[in-house]
Structure formats: C-alpha cells, structure tokens
Amino acid sequence: MTGIEVGVSAIAVLLLLIILGMPIGVAMMVASFGGVAFIRNEAVAIRMLGSVANDSLEEYLFAIVPLFVMMGLLVTISGVGKDTFDLFERMLRRVKAGLGIATVFANAVFASITGISVASASVFARVAVPEMVRHGYTRRFSTGVVAGSSVLGMLIPPSLLMIVYAVLAEESVGRMFLSGVGPGILLSMLFAVTILIMAYWRPAWVFEEEARLEAVPPSSVLDVLRKGAPIVLLVTLVLGGLYGGFLNPTEAGAAGALGALGIALQRRSLNPSKFWALLVETGQITVSVLFLIVAATFFSRMLAMSGLPSALAEFLIGGTLGPYGFLLLFIALIIVMGCFIDSISIMLILLPIVLPVAQAAGFDMIWFGVMTVVAVEIGLLTPPFGLSVYTIKAASDDRTLKVGEIFRGSMPFVLAMVVCLIILTIFPQIATWLARL
Amino acid sequence: MQGEERSTGADAPPGTSGRAPLRLWNACVDGLAALGTVMIVLLMIMIVADVVVRNLLGASLPMIAELGALTVVLIVFLQLGTAVRNDRLASTDFFLEAVSIRRPRAAASIRAVWDLFGAAVCAGIAWSSWGILQRDIEHREFIGVTGVMTMQTAPFRALIFVGAAVAAIQFVLLAARRLRGPAPGGDSAP
C-alpha cells in the first residue's frame, strides 16, 4: 500500500471505531499505531507512541488547560453568573422579551471569565430558566435561550476551543483569543435579534401568556458596584494582564484561577471538601482533554508521514472544488460530526487533515480557526448529542423537562449561528481585525 | 465539554469492590490521582509566584517553564487511572446504547473489548516510557541551567511510567468488571 492509501484506511478505521463506541483517544492511538506500522514497522510505531506520550504535552502552554478549567469551575460555584444576570435583568426590564436578551448578554459577559460552555449552561440553567418561567416565558424558549447563548462561553476569550485550535495550528493563543471578540459580539447581537423577531412574530413560541411585567426595583449604584466588581476585576486581571504585556497566556490562566479562588473565598462559597471536589473535577476534565491531545499528536504525525494531507490539499484546491467549495464541505462535515462527537474531538480529528488544505487554499488561519470554532459549537445544540442541552437537563430541578423540548427551543439559535458563519465568510475582518492589529 | 453524558463524577464504584486486594488497588489509584490534584494547585502557585517575583524584582524564578511543562504531563498520567475507572474518556454512545437495549450482554462485551484495546495502548506507552526512563537515568538528563539550578528528569519519567502502567491495569480490571455482569441498576456504568 502507498502511504496515502494507508492514511485513508487509518481515517476510515478511526471513524468506524469511534462510531462503535471505542474511547476516542484510544481509537486515535490504535489507528495511528496501525498506520505507522504499515508505513514503516512496529518498532517505529511503538517508539513514536512513547515519545508522543512523553513529549507532546511537555509544553508550558498546556498548563493553561487545568488553570482555565479551574477558574471556570470556581466562578461557577461563586455565584458570579447570577449577579451578572441580575444586573442585565434590571437594565432590560422594559424591553420586550427583555429577560431572554438579558440572558444572552449576561452569558456574553460571563463568557469573558470562563472558557467552557458547560459552565455557562449549568449556571444559567439554574439562574435564568426559573426566572424566565416565573415571568411567563415558555419553558422551550427559556431553555433554548440558555442553550444557545452558552456557546458564547467558548467563543469569547478565554476559550478552551481556541486554545486547542492555537495548539494544532501553531497560532498564538493571545491572537486566537482576540479573534473571538468580534464574532462573539456579532453572535450575541444575532441572538438578541432572533429573540426579538420571535417575540414580535411568533409570540406563542416565546410567551405562555401575556408576560407579567413585575415592577423590578431599579438597582442602586452600590448594588451595581457590588455585583459588577468581581467580573470587572477578573476580566482586567486576565485579559488586561495578557494584552497589557504583563502575562503570557499560561500566567493569565494562573492569575485568573487565583483571582477566582479569592472571589469564591470572599463570598464564602467554598469549604475544604467542596474545594477538593472542584479540584478533582478540574483534574478529570484536564485529563480527558489532554489525553485526546496526546492521541491527536500521534494521529497528525502519522498523517504527515503518510503524505495524505498534502495530497488532499492538491486534489481539493486544484480540482473543481476551489477554496470556498472546500470551506463549505468542511463546515458541513463539522456540523454532521457535531451530531455525534464532542467538540474537542472533532477538532482533533479533522484539523490535522484539513489545516494543510486550508493553508494551500490561502485562507487566513486565524479566521479559519474562528469559523471552525463556531461550526463546532453548533454541535453543542444539535440532537442527538448536544452537550449544552444535556447539561441544562442535568442542571435543571424540573423533572418533567424533556431533552427534546430543549433541542426544539435551541433550533432558532442554531439558525442564527449559521447566519453568523455566512456573515463571517463575507466579512472576515470581524474576526481578524482585532487579532492582526 | 467532554463527550460523556453519564459523567457522574462519582468516585469509588459501589458494591463490586468488596474484596480487599481490589480495595487496596483502588486506594492506590486514588492516591495517585490525589497527588495529581495537589499538583494542579502547586502549578498555579508556582506560576503566580513567578509572575510576582518577576514584576517586583525583575528576575524570573529558575526553571518554572520546564517544571510547569513536566507538571502538566504528570497531572495527566497520575489521574489517568481514575479517569479510566470513572469512564471519563470521551467516547460516542449512540451505537452501544442502541445495542444495549436489546442485548445488554453484547454491549458489555464490546465495551470490554474496547477496554482491552485501551489496556494495550497504555501498556505500549508504559513499555516505551520505560526505555525513555532508562535513557534519562543513563544520560543523567536534567532540566534547568547548570550552575543555577538543575533537577533530574528521572523521577518525573518514573511517575509517567507508573501512571501509564496503572492505567493499563485499570483498563483490564474495568473489562473484567463489565464481563462479570451489568452493575445493579442496569446501566453500563462501572
């Protein structure tokens, strides 16, 4: 067999094993081991396995993963999300469907101190959904808004998906973070517009009955300060430190984690056993992410050895498909895979194959990263395997809440994300302007 | 953001681990994981200390970057065993769920086969890490700058080897538990 045939077979075997339920990291290693063994021999394959396991994670940069995960979990339990929601609720109390829009904006702000969408989904499922239902919004709409806007968590910096992309594409983490700001704001706007359109044209979808406009007392200056301060503080610490040139991304993660710990302690939301459980959870998330990265490193080295990516680049870009045909195919593939496989795994499987093609197509790699992240996040909302949706179901106290109801509620937001992808294709500056400044 | 919908985060599996050797084994695996957990806090403290010292005194602490990098590898391999036991490695479920409705035993057997693949992969990592460990001992590999502060890499390599070996054994135990029969409650969770 030629290298290219081996590469193609390895990908086919990998997909088959994943569909049949083998852990994705293990499947990637098995397929890569087989590939290398066919191209060279078993001895080379086992040596590569060992060197990948020992060397691929030995980067200062990867310390960022446990640190930002820990920061996200800490702000989740310290109630910062609820305060953000409170502030926006009062600000938007006279707007039609104001609570829905408040949820979106509160998520956008909360996203700037957390890098994982499950954190946003679990916080706002507990905070925003009961409040909306109490004010006469339908459950389908309330949970749909929370699911939809939770994707902002991994688009607006800091963001775990951006870190993973930066690692694979060898881009700077700082720039990838910046590239998410514009699209994050764009997507928030699109979500708000979606909500308004539904509220005016399909009120039955949004409201159970005529919305009860309760007299929410306007918040005092002191209250705003007290509730807004922790977020402003953390954002200044993390993003200010990063772009002020005081901190590198890893250090920004450490400072953020420590800051979040300080806030959690000050609010007395931690005791020793809670803190330990949180650390254990941080460790488990870290392991599952980084183990996948080890496996993906092996996979991409095997692919490079097979010569498949460069052959694919020649074939796809030189052929009738063209750059934008390739982009369309890639986005469609991500969305289909997103129905079955989790976000990080999709990126780790596809990017080693696709990055050389994107480079050959002459795409801006930062913009390509943003497109990838938005497309991958659609998978958080699509059945049967939408992680945000399941997180909301798990976090909700309402036992009668059906997963299907949340999936239906989040569909309008999936459409908004597709619109966002189209706008980003037409105006790539939205993503690249800040990052290339 | 991982792929596990049934991540309960629960620790020791109930019931089945009644026998003493198994309990001892579980305690060891948990001990390794606890070490990894402590290292997350150490990592944070280490990096923050570096930032503070650099901004106050204008000089970086020695070896932080290399030490941080090795710590991350350790965090992963020390906790891999518990991650395996708690089924925290991302996987897709739809096929096995569908099978287990009609034929739960068949689904359990398939899962056990995948566990054995996992065991083979981790054993392979352990095997070749052993070689790297010996090379590091022979060559006295170290991190840091000679004359300022250095540290042998061998202890780190040894822990990577231990972590991979433990994960391999844990995969085998998981396979055995799945084959013995579904856990009470009907779910495939170990």
PDB file of C-alpha atoms in Angstrom, chain A residues 231-356:
ATOM      1  CA  ILE A 231     -16.286  40.312  36.869  1.00  0.00           C
ATOM      2  CA  VAL A 232     -14.595  43.592  36.018  1.00  0.00           C
ATOM      3  CA  LEU A 233     -11.762  42.605  38.337  1.00  0.00           C
ATOM      4  CA  LEU A 234     -11.257  39.174  36.767  1.00  0.00           C
ATOM      5  CA  VAL A 235     -11.501  40.454  33.203  1.00  0.00           C
ATOM      6  CA  THR A 236      -8.957  43.164  33.965  1.00  0.00           C
ATOM      7  CA  LEU A 237      -6.669  40.643  35.603  1.00  0.00           C
ATOM      8  CA  VAL A 238      -6.812  38.039  32.834  1.00  0.00           C
ATOM      9  CA  LEU A 239      -7.302  39.925  29.592  1.00  0.00           C
ATOM     10  CA  GLY A 240      -5.697  43.128  30.829  1.00  0.00           C
ATOM     11  CA  GLY A 241      -2.652  41.224  32.005  1.00  0.00           C
ATOM     12  CA  LEU A 242      -2.470  39.275  28.781  1.00  0.00           C
ATOM     13  CA  TYR A 243      -2.778  42.207  26.387  1.00  0.00           C
ATOM     14  CA  GLY A 244      -1.017  44.697  28.636  1.00  0.00           C
ATOM     15  CA  GLY A 245       2.038  42.513  28.147  1.00  0.00           C
ATOM     16  CA  PHE A 246       2.428  41.568  31.822  1.00  0.00           C
ATOM     17  CA  LEU A 247       1.393  37.943  31.469  1.00  0.00           C
ATOM     18  CA  ASN A 248       1.723  35.192  28.901  1.00  0.00           C
ATOM     19  CA  PRO A 249      -1.391  33.050  28.338  1.00  0.00           C
ATOM     20  CA  THR A 250      -0.381  30.407  30.884  1.00  0.00           C
ATOM     21  CA  GLU A 251       0.292  33.053  33.510  1.00  0.00           C
ATOM     22  CA  ALA A 252      -3.020  34.738  32.717  1.00  0.00           C
ATOM     23  CA  GLY A 253      -4.670  31.385  33.450  1.00  0.00           C
ATOM     24  CA  ALA A 254      -2.878  31.091  36.782  1.00  0.00           C
ATOM     25  CA  ALA A 255      -3.718  34.668  37.776  1.00  0.00           C
ATOM     26  CA  GLY A 256      -7.343  34.133  36.761  1.00  0.00           C
ATOM     27  CA  ALA A 257      -7.599  30.904  38.750  1.00  0.00           C
ATOM     28  CA  LEU A 258      -6.141  32.594  41.824  1.00  0.00           C
ATOM     29  CA  GLY A 259      -8.431  35.611  41.396  1.00  0.00           C
ATOM     30  CA  ALA A 260     -11.471  33.364  41.046  1.00  0.00           C
ATOM     31  CA  LEU A 261     -10.358  31.475  44.151  1.00  0.00           C
ATOM     32  CA  GLY A 262     -10.139  34.787  46.017  1.00  0.00           C
ATOM     33  CA  ILE A 263     -13.670  35.740  44.956  1.00  0.00           C
ATOM     34  CA  ALA A 264     -15.045  32.330  45.905  1.00  0.00           C
ATOM     35  CA  LEU A 265     -13.398  32.565  49.334  1.00  0.00           C
ATOM     36  CA  GLN A 266     -14.571  36.128  49.907  1.00  0.00           C
ATOM     37  CA  ARG A 267     -18.145  35.050  49.135  1.00  0.00           C
ATOM     38  CA  ARG A 268     -17.812  32.044  51.443  1.00  0.00           C
ATOM     39  CA  SER A 269     -18.927  29.679  48.684  1.00  0.00           C
ATOM     40  CA  LEU A 270     -16.125  27.209  49.370  1.00  0.00           C
ATOM     41  CA  ASN A 271     -15.384  24.767  52.149  1.00  0.00           C
ATOM     42  CA  PRO A 272     -12.483  22.286  52.139  1.00  0.00           C
ATOM     43  CA  SER A 273     -14.486  19.340  50.805  1.00  0.00           C
ATOM     44  CA  LYS A 274     -16.160  21.440  48.099  1.00  0.00           C
ATOM     45  CA  PHE A 275     -12.785  22.798  47.058  1.00  0.00           C
ATOM     46  CA  TRP A 276     -11.300  19.312  46.873  1.00  0.00           C
ATOM     47  CA  ALA A 277     -14.224  18.047  44.772  1.00  0.00           C
ATOM     48  CA  LEU A 278     -13.746  21.009  42.458  1.00  0.00           C
ATOM     49  CA  LEU A 279     -10.039  20.255  42.110  1.00  0.00           C
ATOM     50  CA  VAL A 280     -10.758  16.609  41.355  1.00  0.00           C
ATOM     51  CA  GLU A 281     -13.251  17.646  38.686  1.00  0.00           C
ATOM     52  CA  THR A 282     -10.658  20.050  37.247  1.00  0.00           C
ATOM     53  CA  GLY A 283      -8.223  17.158  37.066  1.00  0.00           C
ATOM     54  CA  GLN A 284     -10.679  14.837  35.344  1.00  0.00           C
ATOM     55  CA  ILE A 285     -11.603  17.424  32.692  1.00  0.00           C
ATOM     56  CA  THR A 286      -7.905  18.161  32.179  1.00  0.00           C
ATOM     57  CA  VAL A 287      -7.065  14.501  31.719  1.00  0.00           C
ATOM     58  CA  SER A 288      -9.774  13.877  29.174  1.00  0.00           C
ATOM     59  CA  VAL A 289      -8.772  16.963  27.151  1.00  0.00           C
ATOM     60  CA  LEU A 290      -5.021  16.435  27.286  1.00  0.00           C
ATOM     61  CA  PHE A 291      -5.213  12.676  26.703  1.00  0.00           C
ATOM     62  CA  LEU A 292      -7.054  13.500  23.489  1.00  0.00           C
ATOM     63  CA  ILE A 293      -4.310  15.969  22.582  1.00  0.00           C
ATOM     64  CA  VAL A 294      -1.655  13.270  23.056  1.00  0.00           C
ATOM     65  CA  ALA A 295      -3.639  10.952  20.809  1.00  0.00           C
ATOM     66  CA  ALA A 296      -4.178  13.685  18.227  1.00  0.00           C
ATOM     67  CA  THR A 297      -0.467  14.464  18.134  1.00  0.00           C
ATOM     68  CA  PHE A 298       0.235  10.831  17.299  1.00  0.00           C
ATOM     69  CA  PHE A 299      -2.535  10.922  14.685  1.00  0.00           C
ATOM     70  CA  SER A 300      -1.218  14.051  12.995  1.00  0.00           C
ATOM     71  CA  ARG A 301       2.375  12.722  12.964  1.00  0.00           C
ATOM     72  CA  MET A 302       1.115   9.520  11.360  1.00  0.00           C
ATOM     73  CA  LEU A 303      -0.826  11.525   8.759  1.00  0.00           C
ATOM     74  CA  ALA A 304       2.189  13.705   7.995  1.00  0.00           C
ATOM     75  CA  MET A 305       4.210  10.519   7.496  1.00  0.00           C
ATOM     76  CA  SER A 306       1.592   9.168   5.078  1.00  0.00           C
ATOM     77  CA  GLY A 307       1.676  12.289   2.895  1.00  0.00           C
ATOM     78  CA  LEU A 308      -2.114  12.319   2.791  1.00  0.00           C
ATOM     79  CA  PRO A 309      -2.760  15.947   3.866  1.00  0.00           C
ATOM     80  CA  SER A 310      -0.580  17.476   1.148  1.00  0.00           C
ATOM     81  CA  ALA A 311      -2.029  15.148  -1.488  1.00  0.00           C
ATOM     82  CA  LEU A 312      -5.505  16.084  -0.306  1.00  0.00           C
ATOM     83  CA  ALA A 313      -4.626  19.786  -0.489  1.00  0.00           C
ATOM     84  CA  GLU A 314      -3.519  19.406  -4.112  1.00  0.00           C
ATOM     85  CA  PHE A 315      -6.593  17.405  -5.023  1.00  0.00           C
ATOM     86  CA  LEU A 316      -9.180  19.595  -3.306  1.00  0.00           C
ATOM     87  CA  ILE A 317      -7.828  23.041  -4.077  1.00  0.00           C
ATOM     88  CA  GLY A 318      -6.511  22.281  -7.557  1.00  0.00           C
ATOM     89  CA  GLY A 319      -9.665  20.443  -8.568  1.00  0.00           C
ATOM     90  CA  THR A 320     -13.104  21.738  -9.340  1.00  0.00           C
ATOM     91  CA  LEU A 321     -13.931  22.350  -5.707  1.00  0.00           C
ATOM     92  CA  GLY A 322     -11.936  25.530  -5.117  1.00  0.00           C
ATOM     93  CA  PRO A 323     -11.274  27.179  -1.728  1.00  0.00           C
ATOM     94  CA  TYR A 324     -14.870  28.083  -0.903  1.00  0.00           C
ATOM     95  CA  GLY A 325     -16.214  24.743  -2.071  1.00  0.00           C
ATOM     96  CA  PHE A 326     -13.745  23.157   0.331  1.00  0.00           C
ATOM     97  CA  LEU A 327     -14.850  25.510   3.120  1.00  0.00           C
ATOM     98  CA  LEU A 328     -18.486  24.619   2.582  1.00  0.00           C
ATOM     99  CA  LEU A 329     -17.662  20.903   2.611  1.00  0.00           C
ATOM    100  CA  PHE A 330     -15.582  21.319   5.779  1.00  0.00           C
ATOM    101  CA  ILE A 331     -18.286  23.252   7.669  1.00  0.00           C
ATOM    102  CA  ALA A 332     -20.959  20.753   6.603  1.00  0.00           C
ATOM    103  CA  LEU A 333     -18.739  17.871   7.741  1.00  0.00           C
ATOM    104  CA  ILE A 334     -18.196  19.516  11.142  1.00  0.00           C
ATOM    105  CA  ILE A 335     -21.914  20.073  11.645  1.00  0.00           C
ATOM    106  CA  VAL A 336     -22.710  16.452  10.763  1.00  0.00           C
ATOM    107  CA  MET A 337     -19.952  15.144  13.043  1.00  0.00           C
ATOM    108  CA  GLY A 338     -21.183  17.520  15.745  1.00  0.00           C
ATOM    109  CA  CYS A 339     -24.352  15.469  15.985  1.00  0.00           C
ATOM    110  CA  PHE A 340     -22.340  12.525  17.291  1.00  0.00           C
ATOM    111  CA  ILE A 341     -18.930  13.558  18.568  1.00  0.00           C
ATOM    112  CA  ASP A 342     -17.914  16.174  21.161  1.00  0.00           C
ATOM    113  CA  SER A 343     -16.376  19.498  20.130  1.00  0.00           C
ATOM    114  CA  ILE A 344     -12.752  18.966  21.045  1.00  0.00           C
ATOM    115  CA  SER A 345     -12.600  15.506  19.491  1.00  0.00           C
ATOM    116  CA  ILE A 346     -13.978  16.839  16.201  1.00  0.00           C
ATOM    117  CA  MET A 347     -11.276  19.482  16.065  1.00  0.00           C
ATOM    118  CA  LEU A 348      -8.558  16.997  16.940  1.00  0.00           C
ATOM    119  CA  ILE A 349      -9.696  14.522  14.284  1.00  0.00           C
ATOM    120  CA  LEU A 350     -10.342  16.963  11.443  1.00  0.00           C
ATOM    121  CA  LEU A 351      -7.725  19.675  11.848  1.00  0.00           C
ATOM    122  CA  PRO A 352      -4.620  17.524  11.233  1.00  0.00           C
ATOM    123  CA  ILE A 353      -6.187  16.500   7.916  1.00  0.00           C
ATOM    124  CA  VAL A 354      -7.587  19.863   6.958  1.00  0.00           C
ATOM    125  CA  LEU A 355      -5.085  22.502   8.123  1.00  0.00           C
ATOM    126  CA  PRO A 356      -2.627  21.900   5.235  1.00  0.00           C
TER     127      PRO A 356
END
